[in-house]
Amino acid sequence: MAKTRKDLRGRSLRKGEVQRASDKRYMYTYTDPLGRRKFIYANDLTQLREKEEKLLKDQLDGLDIYVAGKATLNETFDRYISTKYNLRESTRSSYLYTYDHYVRDTFGLKRIAEIKYSDVLQFYYHLLNQQGISLGTLDSVHCLLHPTFQLAVRDEIIRKNPTDGVMKEISRESGKNRGVRHALTIEQQRCFMEYIANHPIYYHWWPMFTILLGTGCRIGEALGLRWQDLDFENRVISINHSLVYYPANGSNKCVLRVSLPKTDAGIRTIPMLDIVKDAFEMLYEEQKENGFNETEIDGMSGFIFCNRFGSVPNPQTVNHTIKRIANNYNADEVVRAKKEHRDPIILPNFSCHHLRHTFCTRLCENETNLKVIQSIMGHKNIETTLDIYAEATEKKKQESFENLAAKLDIF
């Protein structure tokens, strides 16, 4: 029977533990994932065992594998996302969906220390050409992979970030664009709303699209509006939360949940235009007659928008409705234009977010104070406002010169 080793005080030592005769310090010996012998030291046995417990926890957490460079991209991404303590649940859910959908079961299985620049380049081209994703979606994937590799660089697991410069080369060589959202023109916007207002089927959508085009709200912010968020006396709309879809626990289904707006800047108030006030009052009178929305989501109730089932509409339903209305309008407009011997005013393919972009463009065309625009739109960064403002003012240049030519006879 093996004899139990003991320290100088007669306490039994575990496997790997020794007390050195030279300086009486305690030492624990273990083997790391690469087969190398490693040691930890302490002045007393209690302190040594605390260090052993921490080492065991780190090993269980995969830290030793990570430090040894044996971690996969998946393991490194999971470590990166676990450090993002302040992410809103909607953002975290979106990040995880994007990563799981495009990376986890394929490229994510590679060891991070073995991934080279050319590997990332080939993977991105595979997503573009074989998977058929847009450059904008690839941007979303890149915005997850780049900081994941950067974490490994900072932890000295790898020397260089293999994603550096990849998107620049992809953008230059792929011949694809990011599908920049353009606002509806004033003519298109007017045609869209007039078609809805006069249509025997689509007319009940007029209040929602009036509110979207008259406030610039994100679709989740608009659907999350409650009657108590409206101040009719002071003509102000309070944006303090939004509705987003989260995966339900233990299933593939998604459920509506209450979330804070996209950024802190998203918590704001929006002045209520006359036509927007009319739309809200129309909805109120309609619900007073037919019944108010009694849906409760995360303790909140009194939601303004209500579908035929008595619950809050699905954002995708709204987008599908826009597409259906636009297609019907375009078909009718082609026939009308032919009869009237004019060019048709065709609506582009657009979504709820284009309506937000359209509102912002109209606002930029009539307001020069960028801070006012930024506040109303709830933009976190002024650069976002400037991008839209620049597009809007570019269109106004020609009008400005035409007005100048009409008013000044100086040549």
Short mmCIF file of C-alpha atoms in Angstrom, two decimals:
data_model
loop_
_atom_site.label_atom_id
_atom_site.label_comp_id
_atom_site.label_asym_id
_atom_site.label_seq_id
_atom_site.Cartn_x
_atom_site.Cartn_y
_atom_site.Cartn_z
CA MET A 1 0.00 0.00 0.00
CA ALA A 2 1.40 3.41 -1.06
CA LYS A 3 2.54 5.63 1.77
CA THR A 4 0.76 9.01 2.01
CA ARG A 5 3.13 11.96 1.71
CA LYS A 6 2.85 14.65 4.39
CA ASP A 7 4.11 18.19 4.92
CA LEU A 8 6.26 19.27 7.87
CA ARG A 9 3.12 19.82 9.97
CA GLY A 10 1.90 16.28 9.33
CA ARG A 11 -0.88 17.20 6.87
CA SER A 12 -1.53 14.79 4.00
CA LEU A 13 -0.55 16.04 0.56
CA ARG A 14 -2.54 15.35 -2.58
CA LYS A 15 -1.19 14.02 -5.85
CA GLY A 16 1.05 16.65 -7.44
CA GLU A 17 1.59 18.55 -4.18
CA VAL A 18 4.99 18.79 -2.46
CA GLN A 19 6.61 20.92 0.22
CA ARG A 20 10.12 21.88 -0.82
CA ALA A 21 12.82 21.21 1.73
CA SER A 22 14.93 24.18 0.58
CA ASP A 23 12.53 27.02 1.43
CA LYS A 24 9.51 25.18 2.90
CA ARG A 25 7.23 26.58 0.10
CA TYR A 26 4.45 24.45 -1.36
CA MET A 27 4.36 23.49 -5.05
CA TYR A 28 1.76 21.85 -7.27
CA THR A 29 2.82 20.15 -10.52
CA TYR A 30 0.45 19.61 -13.48
CA THR A 31 0.56 19.04 -17.24
CA ASP A 32 -0.97 21.61 -19.64
CA PRO A 33 -2.85 20.70 -22.87
CA LEU A 34 0.39 20.75 -24.88
CA GLY A 35 1.96 18.16 -22.58
CA ARG A 36 4.25 20.65 -20.85
CA ARG A 37 4.89 20.40 -17.12
CA LYS A 38 3.75 23.51 -15.24
CA PHE A 39 4.04 24.56 -11.59
CA ILE A 40 2.18 26.81 -9.17
CA TYR A 41 3.62 27.92 -5.81
CA ALA A 42 2.31 29.18 -2.45
CA ASN A 43 3.66 29.93 1.01
CA ASP A 44 1.09 27.73 2.75
CA LEU A 45 -1.05 24.72 1.86
CA THR A 46 -4.39 26.56 2.06
CA GLN A 47 -3.21 29.17 -0.44
CA LEU A 48 -1.87 26.47 -2.76
CA ARG A 49 -5.20 24.64 -2.79
CA GLU A 50 -7.07 27.86 -3.56
CA LYS A 51 -4.82 28.23 -6.59
CA GLU A 52 -5.47 24.61 -7.53
CA GLU A 53 -9.21 25.20 -7.41
CA LYS A 54 -8.86 28.26 -9.64
CA LEU A 55 -6.72 26.26 -12.06
CA LEU A 56 -9.36 23.53 -12.17
CA LYS A 57 -12.11 26.09 -12.81
CA ASP A 58 -10.07 27.66 -15.61
CA GLN A 59 -9.55 24.23 -17.13
CA LEU A 60 -13.25 23.50 -16.95
CA ASP A 61 -13.95 26.89 -18.57
CA GLY A 62 -11.60 25.97 -21.41
CA LEU A 63 -9.07 28.67 -20.54
CA ASP A 64 -6.13 26.29 -20.67
CA ILE A 65 -7.15 25.11 -24.15
CA TYR A 66 -7.61 28.73 -25.22
CA VAL A 67 -4.19 29.79 -23.90
CA ALA A 68 -2.58 26.80 -25.56
CA GLY A 69 -3.93 27.92 -28.94
CA LYS A 70 -6.06 24.79 -29.30
CA ALA A 71 -9.38 26.61 -29.03
CA THR A 72 -11.70 26.66 -32.01
CA LEU A 73 -13.15 29.84 -33.44
CA ASN A 74 -16.45 28.85 -31.81
CA GLU A 75 -14.87 28.61 -28.36
CA THR A 76 -13.13 31.96 -28.84
CA PHE A 77 -16.32 33.65 -30.03
CA ASP A 78 -18.21 32.27 -27.03
CA ARG A 79 -15.49 33.69 -24.79
CA TYR A 80 -15.71 37.06 -26.58
CA ILE A 81 -19.51 37.28 -26.32
CA SER A 82 -19.35 36.34 -22.62
CA THR A 83 -17.29 39.50 -22.00
CA LYS A 84 -19.99 41.78 -23.45
CA TYR A 85 -21.86 42.34 -20.21
CA ASN A 86 -23.71 45.48 -21.29
CA LEU A 87 -25.25 44.15 -24.50
CA ARG A 88 -28.99 44.56 -24.75
CA GLU A 89 -30.78 41.23 -25.08
CA SER A 90 -32.07 42.14 -28.55
CA THR A 91 -28.50 42.86 -29.72
CA ARG A 92 -27.11 39.71 -28.10
CA SER A 93 -29.86 37.63 -29.69
CA SER A 94 -29.10 39.16 -33.10
CA TYR A 95 -25.35 38.51 -32.72
CA LEU A 96 -25.90 34.88 -31.74
CA TYR A 97 -28.37 34.30 -34.57
CA THR A 98 -25.96 35.71 -37.15
CA TYR A 99 -23.00 33.71 -35.83
CA ASP A 100 -24.92 30.45 -35.42
CA HIS A 101 -26.54 30.78 -38.84
CA TYR A 102 -23.42 31.54 -40.89
CA VAL A 103 -20.32 30.48 -38.93
CA ARG A 104 -20.76 27.97 -36.10
CA ASP A 105 -21.23 24.70 -37.99
CA THR A 106 -18.60 25.36 -40.66
CA PHE A 107 -15.81 27.90 -40.33
CA GLY A 108 -16.30 28.06 -36.57
CA LEU A 109 -14.95 24.52 -36.14
CA LYS A 110 -11.43 25.57 -37.20
CA ARG A 111 -8.73 26.12 -34.58
CA ILE A 112 -8.21 29.83 -34.20
CA ALA A 113 -4.40 29.57 -34.20
CA GLU A 114 -4.49 27.88 -37.63
CA ILE A 115 -6.73 30.41 -39.41
CA LYS A 116 -4.94 32.59 -41.96
CA TYR A 117 -5.93 35.68 -43.94
CA SER A 118 -6.59 33.57 -47.05
CA ASP A 119 -8.88 31.26 -45.04
CA VAL A 120 -11.04 34.21 -44.00
CA LEU A 121 -11.04 35.57 -47.56
CA GLN A 122 -12.16 32.23 -48.99
CA PHE A 123 -14.86 31.87 -46.32
CA TYR A 124 -16.24 35.35 -47.04
CA TYR A 125 -16.32 34.65 -50.78
CA HIS A 126 -18.09 31.37 -50.06
CA LEU A 127 -20.78 33.25 -48.12
CA LEU A 128 -21.14 35.78 -50.94
CA ASN A 129 -21.07 33.46 -53.93
CA GLN A 130 -22.33 30.08 -52.69
CA GLN A 131 -24.61 31.17 -49.86
CA GLY A 132 -25.76 34.23 -51.78
CA ILE A 133 -25.72 36.66 -48.86
CA SER A 134 -25.50 40.42 -49.40
CA LEU A 135 -22.45 42.52 -48.65
CA GLY A 136 -24.38 44.12 -45.82
CA THR A 137 -25.00 40.73 -44.20
CA LEU A 138 -21.33 39.86 -44.68
CA ASP A 139 -20.52 43.09 -42.85
CA SER A 140 -22.58 41.79 -39.91
CA VAL A 141 -20.61 38.52 -39.90
CA HIS A 142 -17.31 40.41 -40.12
CA CYS A 143 -18.30 42.68 -37.23
CA LEU A 144 -18.48 39.55 -35.06
CA LEU A 145 -15.37 37.76 -36.32
CA HIS A 146 -13.02 40.75 -36.28
CA PRO A 147 -13.36 41.51 -32.54
CA THR A 148 -13.26 37.78 -31.77
CA PHE A 149 -9.85 37.47 -33.41
CA GLN A 150 -8.80 40.78 -31.86
CA LEU A 151 -9.50 39.34 -28.41
CA ALA A 152 -7.15 36.46 -29.22
CA VAL A 153 -4.49 38.94 -30.37
CA ARG A 154 -4.74 40.92 -27.14
CA ASP A 155 -4.56 37.71 -25.13
CA GLU A 156 -1.41 36.83 -27.14
CA ILE A 157 -2.98 33.63 -28.46
CA ILE A 158 -2.28 34.71 -32.05
CA ARG A 159 0.06 37.39 -33.37
CA LYS A 160 -2.09 39.05 -36.05
CA ASN A 161 -5.78 39.42 -36.73
CA PRO A 162 -6.43 37.42 -39.95
CA THR A 163 -9.58 39.45 -40.70
CA ASP A 164 -7.68 42.76 -41.03
CA GLY A 165 -8.19 44.19 -44.52
CA VAL A 166 -10.44 41.38 -45.74
CA MET A 167 -13.60 43.48 -46.15
CA LYS A 168 -11.66 46.16 -48.02
CA GLU A 169 -10.43 43.58 -50.53
CA ILE A 170 -13.87 41.95 -50.77
CA SER A 171 -15.54 45.31 -51.45
CA ARG A 172 -12.99 46.13 -54.14
CA GLU A 173 -12.96 42.77 -55.91
CA SER A 174 -16.47 41.36 -55.50
CA GLY A 175 -18.24 43.98 -57.60
CA LYS A 176 -21.11 43.99 -55.10
CA ASN A 177 -22.49 46.95 -53.18
CA ARG A 178 -24.01 47.19 -49.73
CA GLY A 179 -27.48 47.97 -50.99
CA VAL A 180 -27.67 51.48 -49.52
CA ARG A 181 -31.21 52.35 -48.44
CA HIS A 182 -32.58 55.26 -50.43
CA ALA A 183 -35.55 57.28 -49.31
CA LEU A 184 -38.75 57.45 -51.30
CA THR A 185 -39.05 60.62 -53.33
CA ILE A 186 -41.78 63.07 -52.34
CA GLU A 187 -43.73 61.94 -55.42
CA GLN A 188 -43.37 58.24 -54.53
CA GLN A 189 -44.27 58.88 -50.90
CA ARG A 190 -47.40 60.80 -51.89
CA CYS A 191 -48.48 58.11 -54.39
CA PHE A 192 -47.98 55.34 -51.82
CA MET A 193 -50.09 57.06 -49.17
CA GLU A 194 -52.84 58.17 -51.56
CA TYR A 195 -53.13 54.65 -52.96
CA ILE A 196 -53.58 53.22 -49.44
CA ALA A 197 -56.08 55.91 -48.38
CA ASN A 198 -58.32 55.27 -51.41
CA HIS A 199 -57.99 51.48 -51.63
CA PRO A 200 -61.03 49.40 -50.55
CA ILE A 201 -58.82 46.77 -48.85
CA TYR A 202 -55.65 48.54 -47.75
CA TYR A 203 -57.26 51.72 -46.32
CA HIS A 204 -57.08 50.37 -42.72
CA TRP A 205 -53.26 50.45 -42.97
CA TRP A 206 -53.28 54.23 -43.51
CA PRO A 207 -52.89 55.18 -39.81
CA MET A 208 -49.88 52.90 -39.27
CA PHE A 209 -47.98 54.07 -42.35
CA THR A 210 -48.87 57.69 -41.59
CA ILE A 211 -47.37 57.29 -38.11
CA LEU A 212 -44.24 55.55 -39.45
CA LEU A 213 -43.72 58.25 -42.11
CA GLY A 214 -44.60 61.05 -39.70
CA THR A 215 -42.37 60.05 -36.78
CA GLY A 216 -39.38 58.18 -38.23
CA CYS A 217 -39.80 55.48 -35.57
CA ARG A 218 -38.13 52.12 -35.99
CA ILE A 219 -40.78 49.47 -36.53
CA GLY A 220 -40.17 47.92 -33.08
CA GLU A 221 -40.53 51.34 -31.46
CA ALA A 222 -43.78 52.03 -33.30
CA LEU A 223 -45.32 48.64 -32.50
CA GLY A 224 -44.33 49.11 -28.86
CA LEU A 225 -46.21 52.40 -28.52
CA ARG A 226 -48.92 52.45 -25.84
CA TRP A 227 -51.69 54.97 -25.36
CA GLN A 228 -49.94 56.22 -22.23
CA ASP A 229 -46.88 57.10 -24.34
CA LEU A 230 -48.90 59.79 -26.13
CA ASP A 231 -49.34 63.31 -24.74
CA PHE A 232 -52.06 64.83 -26.91
CA GLU A 233 -52.16 68.05 -24.88
CA ASN A 234 -48.47 68.84 -25.45
CA ARG A 235 -48.40 67.01 -28.81
CA VAL A 236 -45.48 64.75 -27.85
CA ILE A 237 -44.75 61.04 -28.38
CA SER A 238 -42.50 59.32 -25.82
CA ILE A 239 -40.18 56.63 -27.21
CA ASN A 240 -38.90 54.68 -24.20
CA HIS A 241 -38.98 51.01 -25.26
CA SER A 242 -39.48 48.82 -28.31
CA LEU A 243 -40.81 45.38 -29.17
CA VAL A 244 -38.40 42.79 -30.58
CA TYR A 245 -38.58 39.09 -31.37
CA TYR A 246 -36.51 36.76 -29.21
CA PRO A 247 -36.13 32.98 -29.60
CA ALA A 248 -38.37 31.30 -27.03
CA ASN A 249 -36.56 29.12 -24.50
CA GLY A 250 -36.33 25.51 -25.57
CA SER A 251 -37.94 25.97 -28.99
CA ASN A 252 -37.36 27.37 -32.47
CA LYS A 253 -40.26 29.79 -32.10
CA CYS A 254 -39.80 33.50 -31.51
CA VAL A 255 -41.87 35.64 -29.16
CA LEU A 256 -42.35 39.38 -28.82
CA ARG A 257 -40.54 40.88 -25.86
CA VAL A 258 -40.10 44.39 -24.51
CA SER A 259 -36.64 45.88 -24.91
CA LEU A 260 -35.01 49.25 -24.46
CA PRO A 261 -34.47 51.12 -27.76
CA LYS A 262 -31.49 50.22 -29.91
CA THR A 263 -29.23 52.71 -28.09
CA ASP A 264 -29.54 55.09 -25.14
CA ALA A 265 -30.03 57.87 -27.68
CA GLY A 266 -33.17 56.00 -28.76
CA ILE A 267 -34.95 57.08 -25.57
CA ARG A 268 -36.43 60.35 -26.76
CA THR A 269 -39.56 62.40 -27.43
CA ILE A 270 -40.93 63.20 -30.89
CA PRO A 271 -43.25 66.15 -31.62
CA MET A 272 -46.64 65.04 -32.96
CA LEU A 273 -47.53 66.34 -36.44
CA ASP A 274 -51.19 67.20 -37.10
CA ILE A 275 -51.62 64.30 -39.51
CA VAL A 276 -49.98 61.90 -37.04
CA LYS A 277 -52.36 63.13 -34.32
CA ASP A 278 -55.26 62.45 -36.71
CA ALA A 279 -53.97 58.90 -37.30
CA PHE A 280 -53.73 58.17 -33.57
CA GLU A 281 -57.21 59.57 -32.95
CA MET A 282 -58.59 57.46 -35.80
CA LEU A 283 -57.12 54.33 -34.21
CA TYR A 284 -58.47 55.31 -30.80
CA GLU A 285 -62.02 55.81 -32.12
CA GLU A 286 -61.83 52.52 -34.00
CA GLN A 287 -60.66 50.61 -30.92
CA LYS A 288 -63.21 52.35 -28.70
CA GLU A 289 -65.85 50.81 -30.91
CA ASN A 290 -64.28 47.40 -31.60
CA GLY A 291 -62.26 46.83 -28.42
CA PHE A 292 -58.78 47.82 -27.29
CA ASN A 293 -55.68 45.68 -27.59
CA GLU A 294 -55.54 43.61 -24.38
CA THR A 295 -52.21 41.92 -25.13
CA GLU A 296 -49.73 41.94 -22.24
CA ILE A 297 -46.01 41.66 -23.00
CA ASP A 298 -43.51 41.60 -20.14
CA GLY A 299 -45.99 43.37 -17.88
CA MET A 300 -46.82 46.08 -20.43
CA SER A 301 -50.27 46.55 -21.96
CA GLY A 302 -52.35 49.18 -23.72
CA PHE A 303 -50.55 48.82 -27.06
CA ILE A 304 -51.86 51.10 -29.80
CA PHE A 305 -51.53 48.86 -32.84
CA CYS A 306 -53.75 45.79 -33.04
CA ASN A 307 -54.15 43.11 -35.71
CA ARG A 308 -57.32 41.17 -36.53
CA PHE A 309 -56.44 38.59 -33.87
CA GLY A 310 -56.40 41.23 -31.14
CA SER A 311 -52.63 41.18 -30.62
CA VAL A 312 -49.67 43.35 -31.64
CA PRO A 313 -48.78 42.97 -35.35
CA ASN A 314 -45.66 41.10 -36.41
CA PRO A 315 -42.98 43.37 -37.96
CA GLN A 316 -42.59 40.93 -40.84
CA THR A 317 -46.32 41.14 -41.52
CA VAL A 318 -45.95 44.89 -41.92
CA ASN A 319 -43.04 44.44 -44.35
CA HIS A 320 -44.97 41.83 -46.35
CA THR A 321 -47.93 44.22 -46.50
CA ILE A 322 -45.71 47.01 -47.87
CA LYS A 323 -44.47 44.68 -50.59
CA ARG A 324 -47.99 43.57 -51.48
CA ILE A 325 -49.29 47.15 -51.61
CA ALA A 326 -46.33 48.33 -53.71
CA ASN A 327 -46.73 45.47 -56.19
CA ASN A 328 -50.46 46.14 -56.59
CA TYR A 329 -49.87 49.87 -56.90
CA ASN A 330 -47.19 49.40 -59.58
CA ALA A 331 -49.42 47.10 -61.62
CA ASP A 332 -52.30 49.59 -61.47
CA GLU A 333 -49.99 52.56 -62.11
CA VAL A 334 -48.59 51.06 -65.33
CA VAL A 335 -52.12 50.70 -66.70
CA ARG A 336 -53.14 54.20 -65.57
CA ALA A 337 -50.01 55.83 -67.00
CA LYS A 338 -50.55 54.12 -70.35
CA LYS A 339 -54.12 55.40 -70.55
CA GLU A 340 -53.01 58.91 -69.59
CA HIS A 341 -50.02 58.87 -71.97
CA ARG A 342 -47.40 59.60 -69.28
CA ASP A 343 -44.49 57.88 -67.60
CA PRO A 344 -45.55 55.75 -64.61
CA ILE A 345 -44.39 56.65 -61.07
CA ILE A 346 -43.05 53.28 -59.93
CA LEU A 347 -42.49 52.41 -56.27
CA PRO A 348 -39.19 50.64 -55.51
CA ASN A 349 -38.83 47.54 -53.36
CA PHE A 350 -38.76 48.91 -49.81
CA SER A 351 -39.39 48.06 -46.16
CA CYS A 352 -40.43 49.69 -42.88
CA HIS A 353 -36.90 50.96 -42.37
CA HIS A 354 -37.05 52.80 -45.68
CA LEU A 355 -40.03 54.71 -44.27
CA ARG A 356 -37.83 55.78 -41.33
CA HIS A 357 -35.13 56.79 -43.82
CA THR A 358 -37.73 58.68 -45.86
CA PHE A 359 -38.90 60.64 -42.81
CA CYS A 360 -35.32 61.52 -41.91
CA THR A 361 -34.67 62.69 -45.47
CA ARG A 362 -37.76 64.94 -45.42
CA LEU A 363 -36.62 66.28 -42.05
CA CYS A 364 -33.12 66.98 -43.40
CA GLU A 365 -34.60 68.78 -46.40
CA ASN A 366 -36.39 71.19 -44.07
CA GLU A 367 -34.12 71.41 -41.00
CA THR A 368 -30.49 72.50 -40.89
CA ASN A 369 -29.79 71.91 -37.18
CA LEU A 370 -28.15 68.48 -37.18
CA LYS A 371 -28.47 68.08 -33.40
CA VAL A 372 -32.25 68.46 -33.68
CA ILE A 373 -32.34 65.83 -36.41
CA GLN A 374 -30.08 63.49 -34.42
CA SER A 375 -32.28 63.84 -31.33
CA ILE A 376 -35.56 63.20 -33.16
CA MET A 377 -34.15 60.18 -35.01
CA GLY A 378 -32.47 58.73 -31.92
CA HIS A 379 -29.12 58.34 -33.69
CA LYS A 380 -26.28 57.43 -31.34
CA ASN A 381 -23.62 58.84 -33.68
CA ILE A 382 -23.86 62.13 -35.54
CA GLU A 383 -22.14 60.38 -38.49
CA THR A 384 -25.34 58.44 -39.16
CA THR A 385 -27.29 61.70 -39.29
CA LEU A 386 -24.64 63.29 -41.50
CA ASP A 387 -24.81 60.41 -44.01
CA ILE A 388 -28.56 60.91 -44.49
CA TYR A 389 -28.25 64.70 -44.37
CA ALA A 390 -25.59 64.58 -47.10
CA GLU A 391 -27.83 62.48 -49.34
CA ALA A 392 -30.76 64.83 -48.77
CA THR A 393 -28.80 68.04 -49.39
CA GLU A 394 -27.23 66.54 -52.54
CA LYS A 395 -30.70 66.32 -54.05
CA LYS A 396 -31.39 69.92 -53.05
CA LYS A 397 -28.34 71.30 -54.88
CA GLN A 398 -30.02 71.22 -58.27
CA GLU A 399 -33.18 72.86 -56.89
CA SER A 400 -31.05 75.54 -55.25
CA PHE A 401 -29.32 76.41 -58.51
CA GLU A 402 -32.58 76.40 -60.44
CA ASN A 403 -34.03 78.85 -57.91
CA LEU A 404 -30.88 80.95 -58.15
CA ALA A 405 -31.13 81.10 -61.92
CA ALA A 406 -34.80 82.10 -61.75
CA LYS A 407 -34.29 84.90 -59.22
CA LEU A 408 -30.97 86.38 -60.31
CA ASP A 409 -30.51 87.83 -63.77
CA ILE A 410 -26.81 88.60 -63.46
CA PHE A 411 -25.36 87.17 -66.65
#
